[in-house]
Coordinates of C-alpha atoms in Angstrom, one line a residue:
X718 CA 148.1 10.6 118.8
X719 CA 146.3 7.3 118.3
X720 CA 145.9 4.9 121.2
X721 CA 148.3 2.3 119.7
X722 CA 150.8 5.0 119.0
X723 CA 150.6 6.3 122.5
X724 CA 150.9 2.9 124.1
X725 CA 154.0 2.2 121.9
X726 CA 155.6 5.5 123.0
X727 CA 154.8 4.7 126.6
X728 CA 156.5 1.3 126.1
X729 CA 159.6 3.1 124.9
X730 CA 159.6 5.5 127.8
X731 CA 159.2 2.7 130.3
X732 CA 162.4 1.0 129.2
X733 CA 164.3 4.2 129.1
X734 CA 163.4 5.2 132.6
X735 CA 163.3 1.8 134.2
X736 CA 166.8 0.7 133.1
X737 CA 165.3 -2.8 132.3
X738 CA 167.6 -4.2 129.7
X739 CA 168.1 -7.9 130.4
X740 CA 167.0 -10.4 127.8
X741 CA 168.5 -13.6 128.9
X742 CA 171.8 -14.7 127.6
X743 CA 171.3 -13.4 124.1
X744 CA 173.5 -10.6 122.8
X745 CA 170.9 -8.2 121.6
X746 CA 172.9 -5.2 120.4
X747 CA 176.4 -4.2 119.4
X748 CA 177.8 -0.7 118.8
X749 CA 180.4 -0.6 116.1
X750 CA 182.4 2.6 116.1
X751 CA 184.4 1.7 113.0
X752 CA 181.4 1.2 110.8
X753 CA 179.4 3.7 112.9
X754 CA 176.3 1.7 113.4
X755 CA 174.2 -0.1 115.9
X756 CA 173.5 -3.8 115.2
X757 CA 170.3 -4.9 117.0
X758 CA 168.9 -8.4 117.2
X759 CA 165.5 -9.8 118.0
X760 CA 164.8 -13.5 118.8
X761 CA 161.4 -15.2 118.7
X762 CA 160.8 -18.8 119.7
X763 CA 158.8 -21.1 117.5
X764 CA 156.3 -22.9 119.7
X765 CA 154.3 -25.7 118.2
X766 CA 150.7 -25.8 119.3
X767 CA 147.7 -28.1 119.0
X768 CA 146.3 -26.0 116.2
X769 CA 147.8 -24.2 113.3
X770 CA 150.9 -25.1 111.2
X771 CA 154.6 -24.4 110.9
X772 CA 154.1 -21.1 109.0
X773 CA 151.7 -19.8 111.6
X774 CA 154.0 -20.7 114.4
X775 CA 156.9 -19.0 112.6
X776 CA 154.8 -15.9 112.0
X777 CA 154.0 -15.7 115.7
X778 CA 157.7 -16.1 116.5
X779 CA 158.5 -13.3 114.1
X780 CA 156.1 -10.9 115.8
X781 CA 157.8 -11.7 119.1
X782 CA 161.2 -11.2 117.5
X783 CA 160.2 -7.8 116.3
X784 CA 159.2 -6.8 119.9
X785 CA 162.5 -8.2 121.1
X786 CA 164.4 -6.2 118.4
X787 CA 162.6 -3.0 119.6
X788 CA 163.7 -3.7 123.1
X789 CA 167.2 -4.3 121.9
X790 CA 167.3 -0.9 120.1
X791 CA 166.0 0.8 123.3
X792 CA 168.6 -1.1 125.3
X793 CA 171.4 0.2 123.0
X794 CA 170.6 3.8 124.0
X795 CA 172.2 3.2 127.4
X796 CA 175.5 2.3 125.8
X797 CA 175.6 4.8 122.9
X798 CA 177.9 7.5 124.3
X799 CA 176.9 11.0 123.1
X800 CA 179.4 13.2 124.8
X801 CA 181.5 13.7 128.0
X802 CA 178.4 13.6 130.2
X803 CA 175.6 11.8 128.4
X804 CA 174.6 8.5 126.8
X805 CA 171.7 8.5 124.3
X806 CA 169.3 7.4 127.1
X807 CA 170.3 10.4 129.2
X808 CA 169.5 12.8 126.3
X809 CA 166.1 11.2 125.8
X810 CA 165.2 11.5 129.4
X811 CA 166.5 15.1 129.7
X812 CA 164.9 16.2 126.4
X813 CA 161.6 14.1 126.2
X814 CA 160.5 15.9 123.0
X815 CA 163.1 13.8 121.2
X816 CA 161.2 10.6 122.1
X817 CA 158.6 11.3 119.5
X818 CA 161.1 11.5 116.7
X819 CA 162.9 8.3 117.9
X820 CA 159.5 6.6 118.2
X821 CA 158.8 7.5 114.5
X822 CA 162.2 6.2 113.5
X823 CA 161.6 2.9 115.2
X824 CA 158.2 2.6 113.7
X825 CA 159.7 3.0 110.2
X826 CA 162.8 0.9 110.7
X827 CA 162.3 -1.0 107.4
X828 CA 163.5 -4.4 106.4
X829 CA 165.3 -6.9 108.6
X830 CA 167.8 -9.7 107.9
X831 CA 165.8 -12.8 108.8
X832 CA 167.1 -16.2 109.8
X833 CA 164.8 -19.2 110.4
X834 CA 166.0 -21.9 112.7
X835 CA 164.3 -25.1 113.9
X836 CA 163.3 -23.4 117.2
X837 CA 163.8 -19.7 116.6
X838 CA 163.3 -16.8 114.2
X839 CA 166.1 -14.2 114.4
X840 CA 165.9 -10.7 113.1
X841 CA 168.9 -8.4 112.7
X842 CA 169.0 -4.7 111.8
X843 CA 172.0 -2.5 111.1
X844 CA 171.1 1.1 112.1
X845 CA 173.6 3.7 110.9
X846 CA 174.7 6.6 113.0
X847 CA 174.9 9.0 110.1
X848 CA 174.0 9.5 106.4
X849 CA 170.6 8.3 105.0
X850 CA 168.6 6.8 107.7
X851 CA 171.0 7.8 110.4
X852 CA 169.7 7.9 114.0
X853 CA 172.2 10.3 115.6
X854 CA 170.6 13.4 114.2
X855 CA 167.5 12.7 116.2
X856 CA 169.5 12.7 119.4
X857 CA 171.9 15.6 119.1
X858 CA 172.1 19.0 117.3
X859 CA 175.2 20.1 115.6
X860 CA 176.4 23.4 114.0
X861 CA 175.4 25.7 116.9
X862 CA 178.5 27.8 116.3
X863 CA 180.0 26.7 113.0
X864 CA 183.5 27.7 112.2
X865 CA 184.1 29.6 115.4
X866 CA 187.4 28.1 116.2
X867 CA 189.7 29.9 118.7
X868 CA 192.2 32.3 117.3
X869 CA 195.9 32.7 118.4
X870 CA 197.7 36.0 118.2
X871 CA 201.1 34.4 117.9
X872 CA 202.0 33.5 114.3
X873 CA 203.2 30.0 113.6
X874 CA 204.3 28.9 110.2
X875 CA 201.7 26.6 108.7
X876 CA 200.2 25.4 105.5
X877 CA 196.7 24.4 104.6
X878 CA 195.9 20.9 105.8
X879 CA 193.2 18.7 104.3
X880 CA 192.2 17.2 107.6
X881 CA 193.4 16.1 111.1
X882 CA 194.7 12.8 112.4
X883 CA 195.0 12.7 116.1
X884 CA 196.6 9.8 117.9
X885 CA 195.0 9.2 121.3
X886 CA 196.5 5.8 122.0
X887 CA 197.7 5.2 125.5
X888 CA 195.4 7.7 127.2
X889 CA 192.5 5.3 127.9
X890 CA 190.1 7.3 125.7
X891 CA 186.7 6.0 124.4
X892 CA 184.6 6.9 121.4
X893 CA 181.7 9.3 121.5
X894 CA 179.4 11.0 119.0
X895 CA 180.6 14.4 120.2
X896 CA 184.3 14.2 121.2
X897 CA 185.8 17.5 122.1
X898 CA 189.4 18.6 121.5
X899 CA 191.0 21.2 123.8
X900 CA 194.3 22.9 123.9
X901 CA 196.5 23.0 127.0
X902 CA 194.7 26.2 128.2
X903 CA 191.3 24.4 127.9
X904 CA 190.3 26.4 124.8
X905 CA 187.8 24.4 122.8
X906 CA 189.5 23.5 119.5
X907 CA 186.9 21.1 118.0
X908 CA 183.4 19.8 118.7
X909 CA 180.1 19.2 116.8
X910 CA 179.0 22.7 117.6
X911 CA 181.8 24.0 115.3
X912 CA 180.8 21.8 112.3
X913 CA 178.6 22.4 109.4
X914 CA 175.2 20.7 110.0
X915 CA 175.2 18.9 106.7
X916 CA 178.7 17.5 107.2
X917 CA 177.8 16.2 110.7
X918 CA 174.6 14.5 109.3
X919 CA 176.7 13.0 106.5
X920 CA 179.5 11.4 108.6
X921 CA 179.7 12.8 112.1
X922 CA 182.4 14.6 113.9
X923 CA 185.2 12.1 113.4
X924 CA 186.1 8.6 112.3
X925 CA 187.5 6.3 115.0
X926 CA 190.0 3.6 114.2
X927 CA 192.7 1.6 116.0
X928 CA 194.8 1.4 112.8
X929 CA 197.7 3.9 113.1
X930 CA 197.7 4.1 109.3
X931 CA 193.9 4.7 109.3
X932 CA 193.6 2.4 106.2
X933 CA 190.3 2.6 104.5
X934 CA 189.6 6.1 105.8
X935 CA 192.3 8.1 103.9
X936 CA 189.7 9.9 101.8
X937 CA 188.2 11.5 104.8
X938 CA 191.3 13.5 105.7
X939 CA 192.7 13.9 102.2
X940 CA 196.3 13.7 101.0
X941 CA 197.8 16.3 103.4
X942 CA 196.4 15.9 106.9
X943 CA 198.1 17.3 110.0
X944 CA 199.1 14.3 112.1
X945 CA 199.6 15.0 115.8
X946 CA 199.6 13.1 119.1
X947 CA 197.2 13.9 121.9
X948 CA 198.7 14.8 125.3
X949 CA 197.7 13.6 128.8
X950 CA 195.3 15.9 130.6
X951 CA 193.9 14.5 133.8
X952 CA 191.2 17.2 133.9
X953 CA 189.5 15.8 130.8
X954 CA 186.8 13.1 130.8
X955 CA 187.5 9.9 128.8
X956 CA 185.7 11.0 125.7
X957 CA 187.7 14.2 125.2
X958 CA 191.2 14.9 123.9
X959 CA 193.9 17.5 124.6
X960 CA 196.5 18.8 122.2
X961 CA 199.5 21.1 122.7
X962 CA 199.1 24.8 122.3
X963 CA 201.7 24.7 119.6
X964 CA 199.8 22.0 117.6
X965 CA 196.6 24.0 118.1
X966 CA 198.3 27.1 116.6
X967 CA 199.6 25.2 113.6
X968 CA 196.2 23.5 113.1
X969 CA 194.2 26.7 113.1
X970 CA 196.6 29.1 111.4
X971 CA 195.3 28.5 107.9
X972 CA 191.8 29.0 106.5
X973 CA 191.9 25.8 104.4
X974 CA 192.5 23.8 107.6
X975 CA 189.7 25.5 109.4
X976 CA 187.4 24.7 106.5
X977 CA 188.5 21.0 106.6
X978 CA 187.7 20.9 110.4
X979 CA 184.3 22.5 109.8
X980 CA 183.6 19.7 107.4
X981 CA 184.5 17.0 110.0
X982 CA 187.6 15.8 108.3
X983 CA 189.0 14.3 111.5
X984 CA 190.3 10.8 112.3
X985 CA 191.0 9.7 115.9
X986 CA 193.2 6.7 116.6
X987 CA 192.5 4.8 119.8
X988 CA 193.9 1.7 121.4
X989 CA 190.8 -0.5 121.1
X990 CA 187.3 0.3 119.7

């Protein structure tokens, strides 16, 4: 590893471990769970000097803005919820081998939206969770146990569903990359481990929305999704959901539905995201 590359990685690790995320009053990042992206911003101040010209001063501000944008991205790792117990920052600390991949991602982050003001240069980058250029696949592995949904001996009449819509409103739940769904007996009904790897890389475990009609996301769950309401379970952490045993049996009775779940065809409705 070259010296500059090593120093850059140490810079990343310093911010991860130190918890230093304050950059004045500027809003430096925003996590959008509907669009499933991190919006990071970098600000550089144009400082006139005794020598040089406006273009040179803008260039210097742009360099500083890129450094600020990098800090903004690192800062976002403390707020990107991965699962019931971890944020992205926790994963990177517990599994330091992932830092090299994240470093490479940041080093090849590509083009920015640039705005030139009288006193500042502002850079903005939209970083997708999933799909081409998605960052989440660097932080979490999926498909460790694909399709291994629980089985229920009791037969319940069911048809094949094209997806699942689960209403979690009123339960104070929050979004996460790896939400888990349990039945009343705490059997794991759904998680990223049960998904196909390619489906997770494409669009993740679920689509979050606060629209009870999930408009704009209908294609994900097809024309015949099972629509159910989550139930209160005080034993679960705020990222996880519980459904009734009866709904779990209906959901998993048919092979077509299990295939839909394995492809991540799930929408979760929350109060506010």
